[in-house]
Short mmCIF file of C-alpha atoms and ligand atoms in Angstrom, two decimals:
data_model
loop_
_atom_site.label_atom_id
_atom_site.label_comp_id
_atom_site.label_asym_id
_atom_site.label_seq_id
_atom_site.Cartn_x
_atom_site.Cartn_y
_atom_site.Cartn_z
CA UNK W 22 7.00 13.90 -7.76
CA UNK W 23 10.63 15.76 -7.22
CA UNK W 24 12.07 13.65 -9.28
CA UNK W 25 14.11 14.33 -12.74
CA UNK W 26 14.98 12.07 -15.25
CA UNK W 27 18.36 11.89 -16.30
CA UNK W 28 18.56 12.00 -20.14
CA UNK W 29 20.48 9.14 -21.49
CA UNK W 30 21.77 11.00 -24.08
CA UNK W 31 24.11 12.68 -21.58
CA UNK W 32 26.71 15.48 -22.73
CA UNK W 33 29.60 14.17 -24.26
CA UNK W 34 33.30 16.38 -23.23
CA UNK W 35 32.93 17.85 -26.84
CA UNK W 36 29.85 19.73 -25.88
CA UNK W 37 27.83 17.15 -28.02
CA UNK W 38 25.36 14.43 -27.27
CA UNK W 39 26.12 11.06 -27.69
CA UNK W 40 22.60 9.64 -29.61
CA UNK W 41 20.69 6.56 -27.60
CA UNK W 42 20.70 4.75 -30.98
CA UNK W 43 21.72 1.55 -29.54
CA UNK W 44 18.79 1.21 -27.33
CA UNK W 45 16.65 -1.87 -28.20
CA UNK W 46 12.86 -0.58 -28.70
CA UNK W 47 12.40 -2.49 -25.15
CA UNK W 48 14.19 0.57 -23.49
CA UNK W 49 10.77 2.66 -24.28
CA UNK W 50 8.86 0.27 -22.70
CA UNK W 51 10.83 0.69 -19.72
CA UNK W 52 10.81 4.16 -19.94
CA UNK W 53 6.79 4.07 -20.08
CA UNK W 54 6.48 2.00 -16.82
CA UNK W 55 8.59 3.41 -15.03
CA UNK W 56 6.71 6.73 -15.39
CA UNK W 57 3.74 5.34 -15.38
CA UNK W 58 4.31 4.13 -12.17
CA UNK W 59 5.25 7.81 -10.24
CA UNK W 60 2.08 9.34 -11.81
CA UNK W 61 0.22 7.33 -10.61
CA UNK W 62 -2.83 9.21 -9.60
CA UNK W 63 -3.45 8.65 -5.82
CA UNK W 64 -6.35 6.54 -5.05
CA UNK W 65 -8.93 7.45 -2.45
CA UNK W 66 -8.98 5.81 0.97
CA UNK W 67 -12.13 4.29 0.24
CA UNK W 68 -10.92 3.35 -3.92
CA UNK W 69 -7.82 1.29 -1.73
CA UNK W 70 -9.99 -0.51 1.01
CA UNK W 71 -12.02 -1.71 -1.83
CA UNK W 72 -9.01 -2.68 -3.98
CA UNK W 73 -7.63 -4.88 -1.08
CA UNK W 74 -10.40 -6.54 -0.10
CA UNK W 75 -11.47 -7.83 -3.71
CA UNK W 76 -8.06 -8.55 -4.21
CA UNK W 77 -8.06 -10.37 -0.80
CA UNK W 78 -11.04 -12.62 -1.92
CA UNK W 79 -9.48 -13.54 -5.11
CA UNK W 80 -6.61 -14.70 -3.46
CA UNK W 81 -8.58 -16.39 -0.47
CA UNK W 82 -10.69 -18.13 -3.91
CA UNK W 83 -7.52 -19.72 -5.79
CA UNK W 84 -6.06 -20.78 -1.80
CA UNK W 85 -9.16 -22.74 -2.06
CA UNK W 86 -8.93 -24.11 -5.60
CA UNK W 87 -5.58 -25.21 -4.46
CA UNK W 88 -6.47 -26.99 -1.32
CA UNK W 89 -4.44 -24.14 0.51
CA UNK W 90 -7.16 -24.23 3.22
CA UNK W 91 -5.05 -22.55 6.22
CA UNK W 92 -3.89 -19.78 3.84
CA UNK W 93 -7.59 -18.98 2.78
CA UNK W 94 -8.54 -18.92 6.55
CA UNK W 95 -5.73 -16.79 7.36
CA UNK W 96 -6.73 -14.40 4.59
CA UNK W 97 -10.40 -14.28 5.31
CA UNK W 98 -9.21 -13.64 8.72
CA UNK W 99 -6.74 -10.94 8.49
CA UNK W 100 -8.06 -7.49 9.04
CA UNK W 101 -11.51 -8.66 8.78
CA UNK W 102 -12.11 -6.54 12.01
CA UNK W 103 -10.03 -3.08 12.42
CA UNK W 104 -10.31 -0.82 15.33
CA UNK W 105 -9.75 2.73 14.86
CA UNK W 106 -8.91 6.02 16.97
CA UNK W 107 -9.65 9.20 15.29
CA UNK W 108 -10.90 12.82 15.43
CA UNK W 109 -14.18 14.13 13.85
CA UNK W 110 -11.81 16.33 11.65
CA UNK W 111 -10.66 12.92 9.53
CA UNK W 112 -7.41 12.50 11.94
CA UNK W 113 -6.74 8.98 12.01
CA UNK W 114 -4.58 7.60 14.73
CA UNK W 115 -4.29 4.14 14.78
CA UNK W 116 -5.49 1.30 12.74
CA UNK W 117 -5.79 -2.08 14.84
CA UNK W 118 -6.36 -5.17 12.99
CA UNK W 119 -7.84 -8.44 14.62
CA UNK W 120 -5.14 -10.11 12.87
CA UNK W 121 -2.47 -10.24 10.17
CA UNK W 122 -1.60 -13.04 8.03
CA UNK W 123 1.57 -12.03 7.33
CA UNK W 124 1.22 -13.39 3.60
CA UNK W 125 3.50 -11.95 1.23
CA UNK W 126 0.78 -11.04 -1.19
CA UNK W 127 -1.90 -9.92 1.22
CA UNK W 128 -2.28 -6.44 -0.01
CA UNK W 129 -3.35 -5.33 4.05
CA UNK W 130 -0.36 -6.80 5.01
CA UNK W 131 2.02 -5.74 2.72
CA UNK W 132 1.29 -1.75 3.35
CA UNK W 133 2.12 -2.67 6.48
CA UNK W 134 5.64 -4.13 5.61
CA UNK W 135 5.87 -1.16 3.45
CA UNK W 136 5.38 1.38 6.12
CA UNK W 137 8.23 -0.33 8.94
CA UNK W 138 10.64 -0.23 6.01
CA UNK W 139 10.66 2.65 5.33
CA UNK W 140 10.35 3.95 9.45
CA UNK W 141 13.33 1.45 9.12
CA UNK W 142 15.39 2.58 6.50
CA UNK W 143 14.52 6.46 5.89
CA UNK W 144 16.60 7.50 9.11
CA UNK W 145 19.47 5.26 8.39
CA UNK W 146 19.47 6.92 4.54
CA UNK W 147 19.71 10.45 5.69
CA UNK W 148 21.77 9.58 8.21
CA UNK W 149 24.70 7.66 5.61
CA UNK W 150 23.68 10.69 2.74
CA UNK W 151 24.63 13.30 5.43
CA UNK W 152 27.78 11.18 6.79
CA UNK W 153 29.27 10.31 3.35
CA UNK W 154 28.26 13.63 1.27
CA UNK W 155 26.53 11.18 -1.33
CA UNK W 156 23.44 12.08 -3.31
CA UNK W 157 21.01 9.56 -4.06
CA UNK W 158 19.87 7.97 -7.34
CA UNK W 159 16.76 5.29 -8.53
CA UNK W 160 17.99 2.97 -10.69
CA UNK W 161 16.20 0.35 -12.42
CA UNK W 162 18.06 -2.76 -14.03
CA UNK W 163 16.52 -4.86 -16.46
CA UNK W 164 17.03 -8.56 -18.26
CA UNK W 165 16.05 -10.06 -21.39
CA UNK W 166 12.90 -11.86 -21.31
CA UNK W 167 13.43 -16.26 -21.20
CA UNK W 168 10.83 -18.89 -20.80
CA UNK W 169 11.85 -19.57 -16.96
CA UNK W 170 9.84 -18.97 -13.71
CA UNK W 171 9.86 -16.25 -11.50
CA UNK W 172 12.38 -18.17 -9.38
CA UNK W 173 15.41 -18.72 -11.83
CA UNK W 174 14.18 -15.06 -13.32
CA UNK W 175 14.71 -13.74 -9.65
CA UNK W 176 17.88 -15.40 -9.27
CA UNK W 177 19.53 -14.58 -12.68
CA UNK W 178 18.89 -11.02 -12.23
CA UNK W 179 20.39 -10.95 -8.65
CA UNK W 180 23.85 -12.78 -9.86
CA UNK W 181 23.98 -10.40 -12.50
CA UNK W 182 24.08 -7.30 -9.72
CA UNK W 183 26.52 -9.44 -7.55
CA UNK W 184 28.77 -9.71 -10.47
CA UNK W 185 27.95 -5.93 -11.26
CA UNK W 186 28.83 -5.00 -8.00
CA UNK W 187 32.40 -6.51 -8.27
CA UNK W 188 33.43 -4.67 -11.38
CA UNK W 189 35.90 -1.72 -10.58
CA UNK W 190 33.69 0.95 -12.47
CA UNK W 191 30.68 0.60 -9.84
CA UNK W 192 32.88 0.33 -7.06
CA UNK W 193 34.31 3.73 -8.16
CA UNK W 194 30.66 5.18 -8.20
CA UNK W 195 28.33 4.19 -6.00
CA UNK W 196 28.75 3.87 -2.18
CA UNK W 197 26.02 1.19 -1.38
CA UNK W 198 22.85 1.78 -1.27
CA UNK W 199 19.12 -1.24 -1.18
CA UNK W 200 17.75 -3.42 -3.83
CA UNK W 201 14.34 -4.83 -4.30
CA UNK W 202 13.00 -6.89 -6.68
CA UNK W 203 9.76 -6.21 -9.13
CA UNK W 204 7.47 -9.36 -10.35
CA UNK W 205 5.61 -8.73 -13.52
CA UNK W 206 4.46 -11.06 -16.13
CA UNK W 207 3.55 -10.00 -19.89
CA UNK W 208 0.91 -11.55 -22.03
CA UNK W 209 2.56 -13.98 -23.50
CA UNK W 210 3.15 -15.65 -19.63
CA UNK W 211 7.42 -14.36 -19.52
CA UNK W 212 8.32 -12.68 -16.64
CA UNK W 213 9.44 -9.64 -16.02
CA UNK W 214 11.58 -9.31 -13.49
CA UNK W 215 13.47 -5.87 -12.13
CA UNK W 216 15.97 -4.38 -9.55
CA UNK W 217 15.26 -1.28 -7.93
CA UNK W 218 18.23 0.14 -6.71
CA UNK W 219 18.81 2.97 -4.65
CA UNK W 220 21.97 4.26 -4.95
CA UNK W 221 24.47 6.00 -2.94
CA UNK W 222 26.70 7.57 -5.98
CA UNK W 223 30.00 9.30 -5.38
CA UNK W 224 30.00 11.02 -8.23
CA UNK W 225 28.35 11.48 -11.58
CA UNK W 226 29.14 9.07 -14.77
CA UNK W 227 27.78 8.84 -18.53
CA UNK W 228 25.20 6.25 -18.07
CA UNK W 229 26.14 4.66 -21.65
CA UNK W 230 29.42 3.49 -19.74
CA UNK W 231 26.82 2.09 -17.01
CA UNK W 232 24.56 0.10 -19.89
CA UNK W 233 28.36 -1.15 -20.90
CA UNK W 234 28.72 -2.30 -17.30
CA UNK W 235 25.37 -3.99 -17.09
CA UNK W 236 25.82 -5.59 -20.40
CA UNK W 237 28.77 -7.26 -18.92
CA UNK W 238 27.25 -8.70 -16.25
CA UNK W 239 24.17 -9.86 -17.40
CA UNK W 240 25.83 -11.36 -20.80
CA UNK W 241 23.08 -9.92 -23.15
CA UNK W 242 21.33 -6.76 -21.31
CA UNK W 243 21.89 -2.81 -21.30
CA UNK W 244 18.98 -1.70 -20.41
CA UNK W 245 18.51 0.40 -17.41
CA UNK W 246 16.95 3.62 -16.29
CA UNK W 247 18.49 6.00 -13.97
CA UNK W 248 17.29 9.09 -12.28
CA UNK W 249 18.41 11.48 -9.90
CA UNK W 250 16.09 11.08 -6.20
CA UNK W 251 15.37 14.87 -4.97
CA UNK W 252 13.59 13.53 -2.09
CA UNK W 253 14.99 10.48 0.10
CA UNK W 254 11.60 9.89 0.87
CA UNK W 255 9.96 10.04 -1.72
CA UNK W 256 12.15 7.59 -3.50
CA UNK W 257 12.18 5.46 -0.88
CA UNK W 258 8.12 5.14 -0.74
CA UNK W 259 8.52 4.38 -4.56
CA UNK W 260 10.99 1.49 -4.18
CA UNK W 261 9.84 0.16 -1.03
CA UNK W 262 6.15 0.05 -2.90
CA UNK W 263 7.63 -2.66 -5.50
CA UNK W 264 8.81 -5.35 -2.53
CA UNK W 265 7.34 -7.95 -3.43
CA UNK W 266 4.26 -6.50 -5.00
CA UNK W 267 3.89 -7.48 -8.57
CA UNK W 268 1.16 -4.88 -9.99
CA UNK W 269 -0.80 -8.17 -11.77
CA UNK W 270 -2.23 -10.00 -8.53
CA UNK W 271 -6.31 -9.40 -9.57
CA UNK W 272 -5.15 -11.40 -12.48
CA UNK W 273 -3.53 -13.66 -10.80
CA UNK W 274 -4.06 -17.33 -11.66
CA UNK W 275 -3.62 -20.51 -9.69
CA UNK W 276 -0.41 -21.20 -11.75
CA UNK W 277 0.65 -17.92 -10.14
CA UNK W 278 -0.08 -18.24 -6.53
CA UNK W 279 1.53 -21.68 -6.75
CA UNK W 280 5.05 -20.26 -8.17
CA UNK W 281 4.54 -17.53 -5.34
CA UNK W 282 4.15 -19.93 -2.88
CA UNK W 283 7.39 -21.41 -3.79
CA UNK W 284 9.07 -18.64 -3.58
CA UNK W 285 8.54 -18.93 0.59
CA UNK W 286 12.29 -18.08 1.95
CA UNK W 287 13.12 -15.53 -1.31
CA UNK W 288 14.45 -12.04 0.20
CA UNK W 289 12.91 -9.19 -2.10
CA UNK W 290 14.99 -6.14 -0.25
CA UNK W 291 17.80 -6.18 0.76
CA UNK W 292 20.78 -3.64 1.46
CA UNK W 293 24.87 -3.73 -0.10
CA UNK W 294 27.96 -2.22 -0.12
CA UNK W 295 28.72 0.19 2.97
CA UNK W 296 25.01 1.56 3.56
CA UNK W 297 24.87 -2.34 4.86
CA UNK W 298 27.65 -2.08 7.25
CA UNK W 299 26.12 1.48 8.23
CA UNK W 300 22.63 -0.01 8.86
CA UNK W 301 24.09 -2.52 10.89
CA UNK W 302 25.96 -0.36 13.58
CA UNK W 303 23.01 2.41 13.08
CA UNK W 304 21.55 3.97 16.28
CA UNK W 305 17.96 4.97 16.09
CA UNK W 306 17.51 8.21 18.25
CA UNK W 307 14.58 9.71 19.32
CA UNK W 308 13.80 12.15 17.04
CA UNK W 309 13.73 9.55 14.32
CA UNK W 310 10.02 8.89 14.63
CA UNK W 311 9.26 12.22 14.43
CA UNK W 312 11.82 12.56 11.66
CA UNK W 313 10.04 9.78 9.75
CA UNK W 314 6.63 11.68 10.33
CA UNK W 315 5.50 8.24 11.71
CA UNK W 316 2.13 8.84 13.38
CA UNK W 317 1.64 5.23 14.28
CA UNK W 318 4.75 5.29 16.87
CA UNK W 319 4.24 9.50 17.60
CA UNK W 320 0.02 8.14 18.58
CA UNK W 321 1.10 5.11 20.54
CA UNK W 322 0.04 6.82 23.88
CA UNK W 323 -3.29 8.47 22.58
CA UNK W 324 -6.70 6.84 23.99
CA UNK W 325 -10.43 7.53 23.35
CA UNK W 326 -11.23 11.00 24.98
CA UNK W 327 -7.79 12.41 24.53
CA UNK W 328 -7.54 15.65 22.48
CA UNK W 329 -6.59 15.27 19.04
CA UNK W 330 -3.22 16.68 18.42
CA UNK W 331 -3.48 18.45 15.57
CA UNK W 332 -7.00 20.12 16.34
CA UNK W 333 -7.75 19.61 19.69
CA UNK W 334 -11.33 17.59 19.06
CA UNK W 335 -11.57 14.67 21.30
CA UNK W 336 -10.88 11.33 20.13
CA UNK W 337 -13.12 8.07 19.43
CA UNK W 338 -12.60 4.62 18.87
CA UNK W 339 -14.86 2.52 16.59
CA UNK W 340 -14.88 -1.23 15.21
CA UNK W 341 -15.70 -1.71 11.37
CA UNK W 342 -15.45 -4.96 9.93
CA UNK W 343 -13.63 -4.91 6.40
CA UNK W 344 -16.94 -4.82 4.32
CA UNK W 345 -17.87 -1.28 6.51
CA UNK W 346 -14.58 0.09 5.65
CA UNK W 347 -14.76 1.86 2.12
CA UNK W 348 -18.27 2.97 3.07
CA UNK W 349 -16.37 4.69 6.05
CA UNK W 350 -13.47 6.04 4.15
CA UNK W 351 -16.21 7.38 1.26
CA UNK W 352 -17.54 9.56 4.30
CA UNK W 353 -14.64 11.01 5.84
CA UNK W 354 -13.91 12.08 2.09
CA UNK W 355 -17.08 13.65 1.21
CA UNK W 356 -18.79 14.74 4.74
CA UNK W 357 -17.63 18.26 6.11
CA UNK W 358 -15.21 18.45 9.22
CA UNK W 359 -17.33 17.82 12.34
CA UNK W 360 -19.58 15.21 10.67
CA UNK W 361 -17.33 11.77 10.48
CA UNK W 362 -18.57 8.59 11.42
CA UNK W 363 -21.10 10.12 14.07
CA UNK W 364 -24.29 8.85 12.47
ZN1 ZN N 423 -2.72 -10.11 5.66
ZN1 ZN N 424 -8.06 16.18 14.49
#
């Protein structure tokens, strides 16, 4: 990843470094996860088909336990048949689903939210960066840990970045910029629940004065982690990833899928300061889609028997149900070029 971490002991006007002592030993375990998270090794086609549909049945088994029956149906349902177009070279086109259940924590339907946001958002982000002269940073804000539910957690860490927003020293730095929220919950059943911001900052600060901000909104927190974004996209894939998608759902009990379920009308993204008012009078153009790289939209006229555009090999449709699908995606990883999905 093009991405560099910002020390936070940052270079004080004397040429010396002001020492992190303060931090609270919770900062490290900030510091862990959120690197853990953009090493992440990628998985396999195949390794993620699998991944979603176990996940899928374990959430389809609790509906049940819960007497959720519609949801379960719906689940079961949802991409249970896909249709795809693609070239014997392992070009895919176009994924059709039968169906989508639109369910928050549906893992097939989630990618899919993931994927318009950011065809959404990545042309209105280089559009304000280029506009305003801004650079871009990933910042995540914390809160201390309280025996509440993901609900009031959600909603006490989203006052406290309202009420950091209003303070003169952000104001002077940042620009606007989007927010998402992270679900995760430790062993001892507390949530933990965090703000991804990307930022649009005017200028550089010493992130101490920033903890000093945040601990005056939030009462009794100062940790946060900040770090410069190389790559709009990139950073935007990595936020965009957390929306909504706590990391914990294959150990997800009942208890769980209940809160979630209450949780119905909660917005996990959302946009502030002037990249809102930006988005809002934004006008795609054309070139956006290619801009985005967004196959799915750059495809939308390609049939079976057309040539594939990146090698010329003709196109072909075929219908897998969900249980086929990882066996497919293990072939078009291991079998040659030429030799996909023709047996
Ligand atoms: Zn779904
Ligand atoms: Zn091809």
């Amino acid at each position: 990843m093009n991405q560099t971490t910002l020390s936070t002991s940052l270079p004080l006007p004397d040429g010396s470094r002001r020492l992190s002592q303060s931090s609270p030993p919770a900062h490290t375990y900030l510091d862990k996860r959120v690197t853990k998270s953009q090493t992440n090794r990628r998985r396999t086609r195949s390794q993620g088909a699998r991944e979603r549909l176990a996940t899928k049945e374990h959430l389809a088994r609790l509906a049940v336990g819960l007497r959720e029956v519609e949801l379960a149906h719906k689940l079961k349902r949802c991409h249970s048949v896909v249709e795809f177009l693609f070239c014997p070279n392992k070009h895919i086109y176009r994924i059709v689903p039968n169906f989508t259940c639109e369910f928050r924590l549906c893992p097939d339907c989630s990618r899919r939210r993931s994927r318009k946001l950011q065809n959404k958002y990545l042309p209105m982000m280089r559009g304000f960066m280029l506009h305003h002269k801004v650079t871009a940073v990933h910042l995540v804000l914390t809160q201390t840990h309280r025996k509440e539910n993901r609900k009031q957690s959600a909603k006490r860490i989203k006052d406290a970045f309202t009420r950091l927003q209003r303070r003169g020293f952000w104001i002077q730095h940042f620009k606007g910029g989007t927010w998402s929220l992270e679900f995760t919950k430790d062993k001892n059943g507390l949530h933990h629940t965090h703000l991804h911001i990307i930022g649009f900052r005017r200028k550089f600060f010493d992130i101490e004065l920033l903890r000093g901000e945040w601990l005056a909104a939030t009462g009794d927190s100062h940790v946060l982690h900040l770090k410069q974004i190389e790559d709009i996209a990139t950073g935007l894939r990595e936020v965009v990833k957390y929306v909504s998608k706590p990391l914990d759902i294959r150990r997800f009990g009942a208890e769980d899928l209940k809160e979630f379920l209450g949780l119905k009308n909660m917005r996990m993204f959302g946009t502030f300061g002037e990249f809102r008012d930006f988005c809002k009078d934004f006008e795609p153009s054309d070139n956006d889609a290619a801009a985005v790289g967004d196959l799915e939209s750059l495809a939308r006229d390609l049939v079976e028997g057309c040539a594939c555009p990146q090698c010329n090999e003709p196109l072909f449709s075929l219908r897998l149900s969900n249980k086929e699908l990882p066996q497919f995606y293990e072939q078009t990883e291991s079998s040659p070029p030429g030799k996909v999905g023709t047996s």
